[in-house]
Tab-separated table of N, CA and C in Angstrom:
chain	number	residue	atom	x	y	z
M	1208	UNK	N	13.203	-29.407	-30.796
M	1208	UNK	CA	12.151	-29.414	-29.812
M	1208	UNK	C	10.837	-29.079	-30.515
M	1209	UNK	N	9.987	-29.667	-30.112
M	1209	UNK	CA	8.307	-29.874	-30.957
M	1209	UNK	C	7.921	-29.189	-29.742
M	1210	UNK	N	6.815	-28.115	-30.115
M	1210	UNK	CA	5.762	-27.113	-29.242
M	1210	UNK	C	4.211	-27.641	-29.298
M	1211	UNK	N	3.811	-28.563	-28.334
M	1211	UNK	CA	2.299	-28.999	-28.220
M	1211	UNK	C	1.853	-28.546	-27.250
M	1212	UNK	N	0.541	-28.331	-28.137
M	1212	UNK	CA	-0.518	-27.860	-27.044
M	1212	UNK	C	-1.221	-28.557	-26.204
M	1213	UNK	N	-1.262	-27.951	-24.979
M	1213	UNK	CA	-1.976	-28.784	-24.079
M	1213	UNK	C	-3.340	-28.018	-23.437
M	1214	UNK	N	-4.241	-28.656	-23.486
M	1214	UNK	CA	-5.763	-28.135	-22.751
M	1214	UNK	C	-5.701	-28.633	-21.881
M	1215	UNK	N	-5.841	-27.816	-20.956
M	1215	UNK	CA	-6.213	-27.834	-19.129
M	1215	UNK	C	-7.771	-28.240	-18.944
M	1216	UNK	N	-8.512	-29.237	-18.470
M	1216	UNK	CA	-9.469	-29.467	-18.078
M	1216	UNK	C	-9.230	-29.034	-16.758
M	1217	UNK	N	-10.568	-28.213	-16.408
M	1217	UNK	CA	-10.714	-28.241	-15.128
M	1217	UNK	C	-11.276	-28.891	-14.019
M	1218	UNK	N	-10.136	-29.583	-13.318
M	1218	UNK	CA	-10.839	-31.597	-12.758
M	1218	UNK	C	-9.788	-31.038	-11.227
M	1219	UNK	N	-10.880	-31.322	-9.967
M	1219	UNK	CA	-9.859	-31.650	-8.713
M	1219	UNK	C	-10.877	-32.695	-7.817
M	1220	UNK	N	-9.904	-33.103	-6.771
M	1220	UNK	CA	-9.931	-34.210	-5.794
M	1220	UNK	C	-10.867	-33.257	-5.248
M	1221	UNK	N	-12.268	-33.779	-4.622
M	1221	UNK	CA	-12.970	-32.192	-3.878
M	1221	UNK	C	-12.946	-32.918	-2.561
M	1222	UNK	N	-12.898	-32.406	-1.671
M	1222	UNK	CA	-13.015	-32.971	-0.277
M	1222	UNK	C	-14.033	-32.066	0.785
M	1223	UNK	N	-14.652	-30.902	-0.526
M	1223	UNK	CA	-16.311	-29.946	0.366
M	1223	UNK	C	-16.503	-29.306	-0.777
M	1224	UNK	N	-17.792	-28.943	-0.821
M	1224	UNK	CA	-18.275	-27.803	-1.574
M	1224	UNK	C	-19.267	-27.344	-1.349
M	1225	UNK	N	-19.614	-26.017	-2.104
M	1225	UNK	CA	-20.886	-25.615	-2.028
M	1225	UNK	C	-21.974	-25.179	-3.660
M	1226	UNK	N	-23.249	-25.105	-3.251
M	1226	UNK	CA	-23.918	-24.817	-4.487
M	1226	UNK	C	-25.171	-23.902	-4.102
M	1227	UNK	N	-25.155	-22.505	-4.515
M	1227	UNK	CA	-26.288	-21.955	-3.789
M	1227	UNK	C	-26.454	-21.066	-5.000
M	1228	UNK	N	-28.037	-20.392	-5.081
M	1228	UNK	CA	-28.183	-19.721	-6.256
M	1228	UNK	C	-28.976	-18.364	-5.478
M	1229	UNK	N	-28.315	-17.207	-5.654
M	1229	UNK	CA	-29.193	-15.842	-5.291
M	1229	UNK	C	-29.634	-15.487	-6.312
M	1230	UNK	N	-30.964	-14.942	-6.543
M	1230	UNK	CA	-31.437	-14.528	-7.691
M	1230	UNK	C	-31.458	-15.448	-8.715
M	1231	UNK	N	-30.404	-14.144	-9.608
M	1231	UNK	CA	-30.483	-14.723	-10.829
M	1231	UNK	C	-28.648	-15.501	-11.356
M	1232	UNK	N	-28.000	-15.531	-10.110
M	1232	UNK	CA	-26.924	-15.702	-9.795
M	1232	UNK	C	-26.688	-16.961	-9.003
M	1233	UNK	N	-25.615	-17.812	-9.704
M	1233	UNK	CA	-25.157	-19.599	-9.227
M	1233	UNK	C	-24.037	-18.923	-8.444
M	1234	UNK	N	-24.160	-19.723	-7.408
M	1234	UNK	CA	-22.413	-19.598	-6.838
M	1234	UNK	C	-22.062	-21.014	-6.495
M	1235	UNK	N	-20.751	-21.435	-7.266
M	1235	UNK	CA	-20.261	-23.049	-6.741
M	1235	UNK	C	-19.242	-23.032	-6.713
M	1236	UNK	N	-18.809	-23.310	-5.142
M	1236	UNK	CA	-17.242	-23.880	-5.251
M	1236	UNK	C	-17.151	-25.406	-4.619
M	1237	UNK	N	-15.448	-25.552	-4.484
M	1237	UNK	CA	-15.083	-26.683	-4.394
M	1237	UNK	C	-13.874	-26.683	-3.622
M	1238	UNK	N	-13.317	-26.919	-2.381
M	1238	UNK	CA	-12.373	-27.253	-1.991
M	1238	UNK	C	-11.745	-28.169	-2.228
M	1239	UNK	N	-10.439	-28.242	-2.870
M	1239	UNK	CA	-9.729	-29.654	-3.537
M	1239	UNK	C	-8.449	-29.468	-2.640
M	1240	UNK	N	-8.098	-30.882	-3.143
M	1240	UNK	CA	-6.900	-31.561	-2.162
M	1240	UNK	C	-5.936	-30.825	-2.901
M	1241	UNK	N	-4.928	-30.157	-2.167
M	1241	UNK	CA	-3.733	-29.511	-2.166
M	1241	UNK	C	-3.059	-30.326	-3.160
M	1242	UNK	N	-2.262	-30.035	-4.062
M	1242	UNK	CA	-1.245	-30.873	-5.159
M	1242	UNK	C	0.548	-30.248	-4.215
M	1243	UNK	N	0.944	-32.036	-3.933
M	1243	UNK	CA	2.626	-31.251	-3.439
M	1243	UNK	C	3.299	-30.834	-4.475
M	1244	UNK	N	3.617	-31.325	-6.119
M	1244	UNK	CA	4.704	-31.432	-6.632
M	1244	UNK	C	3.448	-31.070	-8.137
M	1245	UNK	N	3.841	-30.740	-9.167
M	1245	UNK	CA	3.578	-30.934	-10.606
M	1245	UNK	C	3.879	-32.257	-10.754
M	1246	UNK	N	2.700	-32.859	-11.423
M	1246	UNK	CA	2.851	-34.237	-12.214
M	1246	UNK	C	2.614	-34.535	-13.478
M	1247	UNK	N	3.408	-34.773	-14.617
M	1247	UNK	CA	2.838	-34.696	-16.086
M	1247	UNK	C	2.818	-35.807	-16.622
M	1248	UNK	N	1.925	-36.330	-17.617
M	1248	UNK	CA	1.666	-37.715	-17.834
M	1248	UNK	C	1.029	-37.443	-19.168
M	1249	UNK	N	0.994	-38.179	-20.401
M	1249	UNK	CA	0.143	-37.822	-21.596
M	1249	UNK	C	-0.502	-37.206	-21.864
M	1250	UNK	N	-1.583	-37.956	-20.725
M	1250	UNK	CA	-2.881	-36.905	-20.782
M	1250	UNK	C	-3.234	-36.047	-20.067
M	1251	UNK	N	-2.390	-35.802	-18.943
M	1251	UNK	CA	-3.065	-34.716	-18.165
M	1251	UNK	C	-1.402	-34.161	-17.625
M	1252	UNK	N	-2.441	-32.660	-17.112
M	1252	UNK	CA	-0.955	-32.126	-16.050
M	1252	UNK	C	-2.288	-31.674	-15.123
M	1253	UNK	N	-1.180	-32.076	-14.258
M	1253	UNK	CA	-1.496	-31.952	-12.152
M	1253	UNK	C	-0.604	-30.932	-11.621
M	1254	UNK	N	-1.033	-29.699	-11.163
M	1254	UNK	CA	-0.003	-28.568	-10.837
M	1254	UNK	C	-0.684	-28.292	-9.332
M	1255	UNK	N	0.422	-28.091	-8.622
M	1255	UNK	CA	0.176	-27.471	-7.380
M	1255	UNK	C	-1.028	-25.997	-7.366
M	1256	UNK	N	-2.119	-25.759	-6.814
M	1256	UNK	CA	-2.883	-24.829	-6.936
M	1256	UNK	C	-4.257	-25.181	-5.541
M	1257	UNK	N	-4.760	-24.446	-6.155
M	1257	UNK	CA	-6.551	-24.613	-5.503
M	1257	UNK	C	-7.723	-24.074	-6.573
M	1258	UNK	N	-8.766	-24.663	-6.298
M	1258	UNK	CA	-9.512	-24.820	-6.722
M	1258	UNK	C	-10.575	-23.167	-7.375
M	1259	UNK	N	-10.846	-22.834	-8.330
M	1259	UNK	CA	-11.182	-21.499	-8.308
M	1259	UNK	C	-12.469	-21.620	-8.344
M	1260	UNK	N	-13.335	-20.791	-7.585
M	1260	UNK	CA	-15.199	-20.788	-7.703
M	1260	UNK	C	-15.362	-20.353	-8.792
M	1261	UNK	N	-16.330	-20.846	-8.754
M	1261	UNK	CA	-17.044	-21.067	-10.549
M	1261	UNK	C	-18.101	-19.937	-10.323
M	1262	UNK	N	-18.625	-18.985	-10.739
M	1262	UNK	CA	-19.360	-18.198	-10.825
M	1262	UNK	C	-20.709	-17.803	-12.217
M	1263	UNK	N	-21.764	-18.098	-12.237
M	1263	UNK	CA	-22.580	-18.214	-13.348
M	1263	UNK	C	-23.360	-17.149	-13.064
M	1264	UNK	N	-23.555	-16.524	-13.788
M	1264	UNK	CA	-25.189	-15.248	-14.122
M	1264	UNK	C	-25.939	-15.764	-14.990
M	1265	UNK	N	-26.943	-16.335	-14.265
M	1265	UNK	CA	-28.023	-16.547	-15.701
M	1265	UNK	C	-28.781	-15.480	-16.473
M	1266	UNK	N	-29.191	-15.377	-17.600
M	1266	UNK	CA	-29.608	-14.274	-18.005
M	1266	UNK	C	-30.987	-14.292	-17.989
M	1267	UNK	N	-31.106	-12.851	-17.725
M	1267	UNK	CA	-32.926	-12.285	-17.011
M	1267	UNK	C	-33.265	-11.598	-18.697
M	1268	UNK	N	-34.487	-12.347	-19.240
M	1268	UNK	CA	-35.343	-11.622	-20.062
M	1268	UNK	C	-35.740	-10.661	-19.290
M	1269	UNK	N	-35.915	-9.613	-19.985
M	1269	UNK	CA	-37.022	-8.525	-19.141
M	1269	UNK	C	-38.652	-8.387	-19.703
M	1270	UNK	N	-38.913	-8.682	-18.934
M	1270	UNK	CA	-40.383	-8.611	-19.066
M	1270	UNK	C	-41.706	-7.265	-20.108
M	1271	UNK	N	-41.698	-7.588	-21.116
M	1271	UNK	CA	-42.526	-5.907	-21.685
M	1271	UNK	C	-43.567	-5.334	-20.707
M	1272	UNK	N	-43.650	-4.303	-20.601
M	1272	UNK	CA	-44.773	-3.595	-19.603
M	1272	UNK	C	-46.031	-3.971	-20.446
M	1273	UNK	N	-46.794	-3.794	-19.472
M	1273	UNK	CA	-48.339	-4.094	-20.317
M	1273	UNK	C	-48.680	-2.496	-20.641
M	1274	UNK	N	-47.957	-1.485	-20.107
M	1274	UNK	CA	-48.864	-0.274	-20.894
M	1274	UNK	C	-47.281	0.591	-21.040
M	1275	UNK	N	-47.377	1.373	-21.898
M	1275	UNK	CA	-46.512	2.632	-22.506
M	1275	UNK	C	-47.119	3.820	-22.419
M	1276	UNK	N	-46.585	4.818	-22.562
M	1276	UNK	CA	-46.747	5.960	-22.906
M	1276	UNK	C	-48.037	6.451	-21.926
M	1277	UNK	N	-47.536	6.373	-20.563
M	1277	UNK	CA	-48.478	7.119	-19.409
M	1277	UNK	C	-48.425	8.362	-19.233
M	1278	UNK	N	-49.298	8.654	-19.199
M	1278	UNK	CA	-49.623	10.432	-18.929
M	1278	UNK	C	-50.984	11.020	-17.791
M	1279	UNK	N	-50.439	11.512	-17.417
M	1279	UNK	CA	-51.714	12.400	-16.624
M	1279	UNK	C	-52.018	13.920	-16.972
M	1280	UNK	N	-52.993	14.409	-17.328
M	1280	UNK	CA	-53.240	15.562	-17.652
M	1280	UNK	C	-54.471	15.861	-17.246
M	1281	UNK	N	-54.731	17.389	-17.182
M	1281	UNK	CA	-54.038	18.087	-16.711
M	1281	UNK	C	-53.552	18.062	-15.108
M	1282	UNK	N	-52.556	18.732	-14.921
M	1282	UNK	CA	-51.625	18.159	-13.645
M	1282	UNK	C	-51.234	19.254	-13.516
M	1283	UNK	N	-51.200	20.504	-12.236
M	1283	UNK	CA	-52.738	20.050	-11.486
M	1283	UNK	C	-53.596	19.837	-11.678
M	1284	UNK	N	-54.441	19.901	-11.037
M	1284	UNK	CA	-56.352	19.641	-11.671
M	1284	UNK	C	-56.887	19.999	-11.103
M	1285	UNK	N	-58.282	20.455	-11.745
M	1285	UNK	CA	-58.974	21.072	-10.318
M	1285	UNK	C	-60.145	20.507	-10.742
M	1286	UNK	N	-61.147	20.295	-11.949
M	1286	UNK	CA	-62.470	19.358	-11.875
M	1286	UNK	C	-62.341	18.080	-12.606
M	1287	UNK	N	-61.133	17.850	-13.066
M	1287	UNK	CA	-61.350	16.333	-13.853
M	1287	UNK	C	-59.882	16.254	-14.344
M	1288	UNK	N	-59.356	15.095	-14.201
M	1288	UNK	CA	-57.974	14.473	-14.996
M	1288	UNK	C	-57.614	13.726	-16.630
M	1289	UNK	N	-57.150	13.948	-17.027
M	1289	UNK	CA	-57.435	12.711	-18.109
M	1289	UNK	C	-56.197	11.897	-17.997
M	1290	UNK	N	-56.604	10.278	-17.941
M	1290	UNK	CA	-55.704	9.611	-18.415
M	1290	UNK	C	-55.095	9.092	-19.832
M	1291	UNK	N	-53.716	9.279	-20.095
M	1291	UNK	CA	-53.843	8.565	-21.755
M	1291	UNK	C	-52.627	7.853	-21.436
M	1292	UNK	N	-53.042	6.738	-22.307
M	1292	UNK	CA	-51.651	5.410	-22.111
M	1292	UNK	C	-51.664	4.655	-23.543
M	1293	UNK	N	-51.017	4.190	-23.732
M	1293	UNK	CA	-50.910	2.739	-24.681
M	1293	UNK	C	-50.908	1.331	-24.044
M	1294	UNK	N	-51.932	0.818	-24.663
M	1294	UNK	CA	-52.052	-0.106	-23.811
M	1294	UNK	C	-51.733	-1.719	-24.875
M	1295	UNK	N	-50.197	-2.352	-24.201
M	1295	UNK	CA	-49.807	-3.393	-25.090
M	1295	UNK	C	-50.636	-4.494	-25.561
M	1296	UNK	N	-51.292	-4.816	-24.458
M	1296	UNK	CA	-52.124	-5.988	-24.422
M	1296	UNK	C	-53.257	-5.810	-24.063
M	1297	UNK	N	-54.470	-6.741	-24.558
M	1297	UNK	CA	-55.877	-6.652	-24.024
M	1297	UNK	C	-55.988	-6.796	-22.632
M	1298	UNK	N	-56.990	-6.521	-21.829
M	1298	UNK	CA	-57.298	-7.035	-20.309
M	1298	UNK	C	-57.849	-6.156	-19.929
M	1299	UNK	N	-58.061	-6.210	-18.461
M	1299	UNK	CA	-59.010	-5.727	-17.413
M	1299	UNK	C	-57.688	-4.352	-16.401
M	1300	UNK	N	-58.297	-3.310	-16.450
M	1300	UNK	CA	-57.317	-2.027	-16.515
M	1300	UNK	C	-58.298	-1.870	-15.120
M	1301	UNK	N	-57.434	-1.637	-14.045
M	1301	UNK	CA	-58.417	-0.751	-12.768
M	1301	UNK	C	-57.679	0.851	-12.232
M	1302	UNK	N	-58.040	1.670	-12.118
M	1302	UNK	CA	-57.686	2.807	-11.780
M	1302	UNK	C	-58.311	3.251	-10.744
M	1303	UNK	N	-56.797	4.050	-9.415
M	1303	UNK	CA	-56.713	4.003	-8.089
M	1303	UNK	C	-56.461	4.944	-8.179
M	1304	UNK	N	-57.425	6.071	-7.125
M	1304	UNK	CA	-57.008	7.200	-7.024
M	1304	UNK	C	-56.520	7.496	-5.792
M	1305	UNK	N	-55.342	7.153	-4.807
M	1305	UNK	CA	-55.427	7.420	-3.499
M	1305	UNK	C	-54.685	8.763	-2.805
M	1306	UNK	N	-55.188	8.926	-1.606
M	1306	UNK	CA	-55.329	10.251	-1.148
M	1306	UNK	C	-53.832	9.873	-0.720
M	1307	UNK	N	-53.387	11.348	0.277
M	1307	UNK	CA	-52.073	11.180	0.750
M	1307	UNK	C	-51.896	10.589	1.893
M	1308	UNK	N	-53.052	10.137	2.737
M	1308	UNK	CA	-53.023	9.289	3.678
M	1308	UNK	C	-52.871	7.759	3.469
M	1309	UNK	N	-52.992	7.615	2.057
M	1309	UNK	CA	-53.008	6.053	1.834
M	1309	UNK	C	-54.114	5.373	1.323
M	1310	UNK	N	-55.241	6.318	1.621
M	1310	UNK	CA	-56.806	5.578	1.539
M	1310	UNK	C	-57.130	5.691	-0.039
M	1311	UNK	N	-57.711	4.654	-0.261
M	1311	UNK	CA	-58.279	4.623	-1.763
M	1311	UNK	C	-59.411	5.266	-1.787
M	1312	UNK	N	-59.968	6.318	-2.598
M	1312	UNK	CA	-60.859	7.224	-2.869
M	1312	UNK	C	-61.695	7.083	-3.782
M	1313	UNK	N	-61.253	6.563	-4.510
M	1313	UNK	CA	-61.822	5.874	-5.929
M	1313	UNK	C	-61.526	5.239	-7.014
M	1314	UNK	N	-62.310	4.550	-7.542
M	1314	UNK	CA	-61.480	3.024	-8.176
M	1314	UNK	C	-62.443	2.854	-9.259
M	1315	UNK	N	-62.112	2.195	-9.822
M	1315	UNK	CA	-62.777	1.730	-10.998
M	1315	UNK	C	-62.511	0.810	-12.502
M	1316	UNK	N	-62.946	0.022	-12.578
M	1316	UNK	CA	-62.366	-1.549	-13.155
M	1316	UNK	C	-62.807	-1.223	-15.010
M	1317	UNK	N	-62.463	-1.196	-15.681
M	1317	UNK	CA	-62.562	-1.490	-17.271
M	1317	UNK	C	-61.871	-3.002	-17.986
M	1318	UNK	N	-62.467	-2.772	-18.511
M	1318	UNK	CA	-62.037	-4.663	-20.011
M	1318	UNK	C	-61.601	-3.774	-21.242
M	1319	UNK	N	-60.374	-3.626	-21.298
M	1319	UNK	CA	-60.432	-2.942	-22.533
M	1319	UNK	C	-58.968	-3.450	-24.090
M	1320	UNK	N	-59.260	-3.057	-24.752
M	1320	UNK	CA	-58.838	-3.579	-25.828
M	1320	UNK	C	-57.247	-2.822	-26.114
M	1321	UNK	N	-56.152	-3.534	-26.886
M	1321	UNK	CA	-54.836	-3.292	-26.705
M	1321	UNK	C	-55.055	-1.767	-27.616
M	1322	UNK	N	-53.708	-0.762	-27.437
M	1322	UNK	CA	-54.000	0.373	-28.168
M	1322	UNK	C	-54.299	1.623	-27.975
M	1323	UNK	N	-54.085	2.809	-27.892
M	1323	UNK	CA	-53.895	3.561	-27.470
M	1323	UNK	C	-55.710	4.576	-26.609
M	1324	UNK	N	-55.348	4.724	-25.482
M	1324	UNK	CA	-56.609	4.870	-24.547
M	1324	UNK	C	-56.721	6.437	-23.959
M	1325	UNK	N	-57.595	6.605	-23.403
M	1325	UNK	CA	-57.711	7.668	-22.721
M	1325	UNK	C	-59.155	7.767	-21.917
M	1326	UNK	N	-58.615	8.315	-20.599
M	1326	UNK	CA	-59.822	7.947	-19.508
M	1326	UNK	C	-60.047	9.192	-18.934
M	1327	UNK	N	-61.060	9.840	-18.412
M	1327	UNK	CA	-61.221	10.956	-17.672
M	1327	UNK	C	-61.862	10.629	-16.307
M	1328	UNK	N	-61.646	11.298	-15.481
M	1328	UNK	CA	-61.695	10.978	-13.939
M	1328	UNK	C	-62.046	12.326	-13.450
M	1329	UNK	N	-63.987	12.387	-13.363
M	1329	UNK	CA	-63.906	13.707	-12.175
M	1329	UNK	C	-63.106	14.163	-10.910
M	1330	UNK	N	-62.951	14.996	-10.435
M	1330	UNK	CA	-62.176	15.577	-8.577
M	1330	UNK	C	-63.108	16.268	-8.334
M	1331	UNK	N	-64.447	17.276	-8.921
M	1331	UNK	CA	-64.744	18.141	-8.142
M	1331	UNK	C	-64.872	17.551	-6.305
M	1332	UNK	N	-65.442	16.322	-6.916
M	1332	UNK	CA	-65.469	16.181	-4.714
M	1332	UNK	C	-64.419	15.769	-3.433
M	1333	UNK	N	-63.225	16.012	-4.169
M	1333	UNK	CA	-61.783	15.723	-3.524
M	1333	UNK	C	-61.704	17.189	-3.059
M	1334	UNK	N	-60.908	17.259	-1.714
M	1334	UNK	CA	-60.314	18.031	-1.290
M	1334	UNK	C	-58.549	18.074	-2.239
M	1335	UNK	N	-58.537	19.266	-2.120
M	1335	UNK	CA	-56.814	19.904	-2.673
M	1335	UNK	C	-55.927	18.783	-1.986
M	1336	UNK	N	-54.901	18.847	-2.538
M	1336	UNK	CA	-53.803	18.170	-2.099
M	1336	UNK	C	-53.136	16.935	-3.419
M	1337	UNK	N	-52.044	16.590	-2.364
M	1337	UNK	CA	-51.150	15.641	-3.201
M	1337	UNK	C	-51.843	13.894	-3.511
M	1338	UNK	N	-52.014	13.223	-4.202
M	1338	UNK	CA	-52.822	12.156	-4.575
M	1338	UNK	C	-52.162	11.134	-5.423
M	1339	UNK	N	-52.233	10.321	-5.833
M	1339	UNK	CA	-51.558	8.864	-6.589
M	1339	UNK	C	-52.191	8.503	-7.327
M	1340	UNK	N	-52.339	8.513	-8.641
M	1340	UNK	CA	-53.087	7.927	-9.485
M	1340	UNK	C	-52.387	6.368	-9.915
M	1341	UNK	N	-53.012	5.536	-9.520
M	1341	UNK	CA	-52.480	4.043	-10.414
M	1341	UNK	C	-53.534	3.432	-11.112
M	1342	UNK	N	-52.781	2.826	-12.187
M	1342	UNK	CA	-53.112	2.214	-13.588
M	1342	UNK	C	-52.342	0.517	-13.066
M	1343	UNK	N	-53.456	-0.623	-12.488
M	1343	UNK	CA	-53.189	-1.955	-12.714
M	1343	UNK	C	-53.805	-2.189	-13.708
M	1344	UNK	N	-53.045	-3.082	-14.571
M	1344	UNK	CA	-53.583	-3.517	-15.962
M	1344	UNK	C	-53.755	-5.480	-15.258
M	1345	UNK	N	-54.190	-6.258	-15.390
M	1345	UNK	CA	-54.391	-7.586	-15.378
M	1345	UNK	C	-53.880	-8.025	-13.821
M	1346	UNK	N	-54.446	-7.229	-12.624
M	1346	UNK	CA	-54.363	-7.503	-11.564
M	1346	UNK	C	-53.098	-7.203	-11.572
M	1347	UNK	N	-52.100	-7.484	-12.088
M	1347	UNK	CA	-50.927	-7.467	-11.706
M	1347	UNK	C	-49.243	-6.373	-11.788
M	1348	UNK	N	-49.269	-6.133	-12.633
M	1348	UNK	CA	-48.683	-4.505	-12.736
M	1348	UNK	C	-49.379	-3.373	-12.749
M	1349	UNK	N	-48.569	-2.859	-11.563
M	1349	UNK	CA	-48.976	-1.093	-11.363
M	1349	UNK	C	-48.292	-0.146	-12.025
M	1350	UNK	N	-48.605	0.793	-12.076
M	1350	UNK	CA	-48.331	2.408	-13.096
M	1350	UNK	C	-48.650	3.497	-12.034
M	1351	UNK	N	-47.621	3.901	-11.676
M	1351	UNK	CA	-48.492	5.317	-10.778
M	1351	UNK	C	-47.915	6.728	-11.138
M	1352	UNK	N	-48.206	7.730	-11.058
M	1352	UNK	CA	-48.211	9.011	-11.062
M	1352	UNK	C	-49.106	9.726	-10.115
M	1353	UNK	N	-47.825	10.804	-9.578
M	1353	UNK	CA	-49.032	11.829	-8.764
M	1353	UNK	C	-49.515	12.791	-9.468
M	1354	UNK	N	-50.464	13.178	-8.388
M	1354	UNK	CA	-51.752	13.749	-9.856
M	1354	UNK	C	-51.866	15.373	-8.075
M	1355	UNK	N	-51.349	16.526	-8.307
M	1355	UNK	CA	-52.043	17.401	-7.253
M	1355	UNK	C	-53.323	17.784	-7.867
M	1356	UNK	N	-54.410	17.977	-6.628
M	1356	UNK	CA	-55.577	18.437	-6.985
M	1356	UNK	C	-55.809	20.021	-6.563
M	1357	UNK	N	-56.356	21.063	-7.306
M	1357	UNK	CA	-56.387	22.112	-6.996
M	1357	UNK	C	-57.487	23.057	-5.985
């Protein structure tokens, strides 16, 4: 008796399916026609079964942050904050200071160059309390830290 190998392609009669993608995730199946009996023939074998969903994850690059190494100091504060960050890439940096109600208090837009930064931000005219400091770099990613004022 001779031992050959046989490769299973995966092939059925489909009679429905589906194809939908969440995220970053395929989902496809296939309902196939029922097999009554095993059938073997040269090239192929036909075995009684069903059809198994095929399942794909595509893979997610992750995106580099546009800034590193965020800090707020001093924290609390009572007449001025400093910001220091690294900043990956060149662009336009805006900094949000908002109160605990939500309201933006003060803002302020810079163009600044990739590399390590540091910004200072008066409070004497803030009332005490809890506050949000955010760092958007190119309109589009935020950075926040709370910052209490003393």
């Amino acid at each position: 008796m001779c031992a050959q190998e046989i490769v299973l392609e995966r092939q059925v009669v489909g009679s429905t399916g589906y194809d939908r993608q969440t995220g970053n995730t395929i989902f496809q199946y296939t309902v196939g026609e029922a097999a009554v009996a095993t059938l073997m023939q040269p090239t192929f074998l036909f075995t009684q079964g069903f059809q198994q969903p095929q399942v794909t994850v595509s893979s997610h690059i992750p995106q580099l942050p546009d800034l590193t190494d965020f800090i707020v100091f001093p924290n609390p504060a009572i007449s001025y904050t400093t910001i220091r960050f690294t900043l990956v890439v060149p662009g336009s940096v805006r900094f949000i200071l908002v109160n605990n109600a939500g309201q933006i208090v003060y803002s302020e837009d810079r163009d600044a160059a990739a590399g390590q930064l540091e910004y200072r931000i008066p409070l004497e005219q803030y009332a005490s309390g809890l506050y949000y400091l955010v760092v958007s770099v190119n309109s589009s990613k935020k950075y926040t830290q709370k910052l209490i004022i003393q």
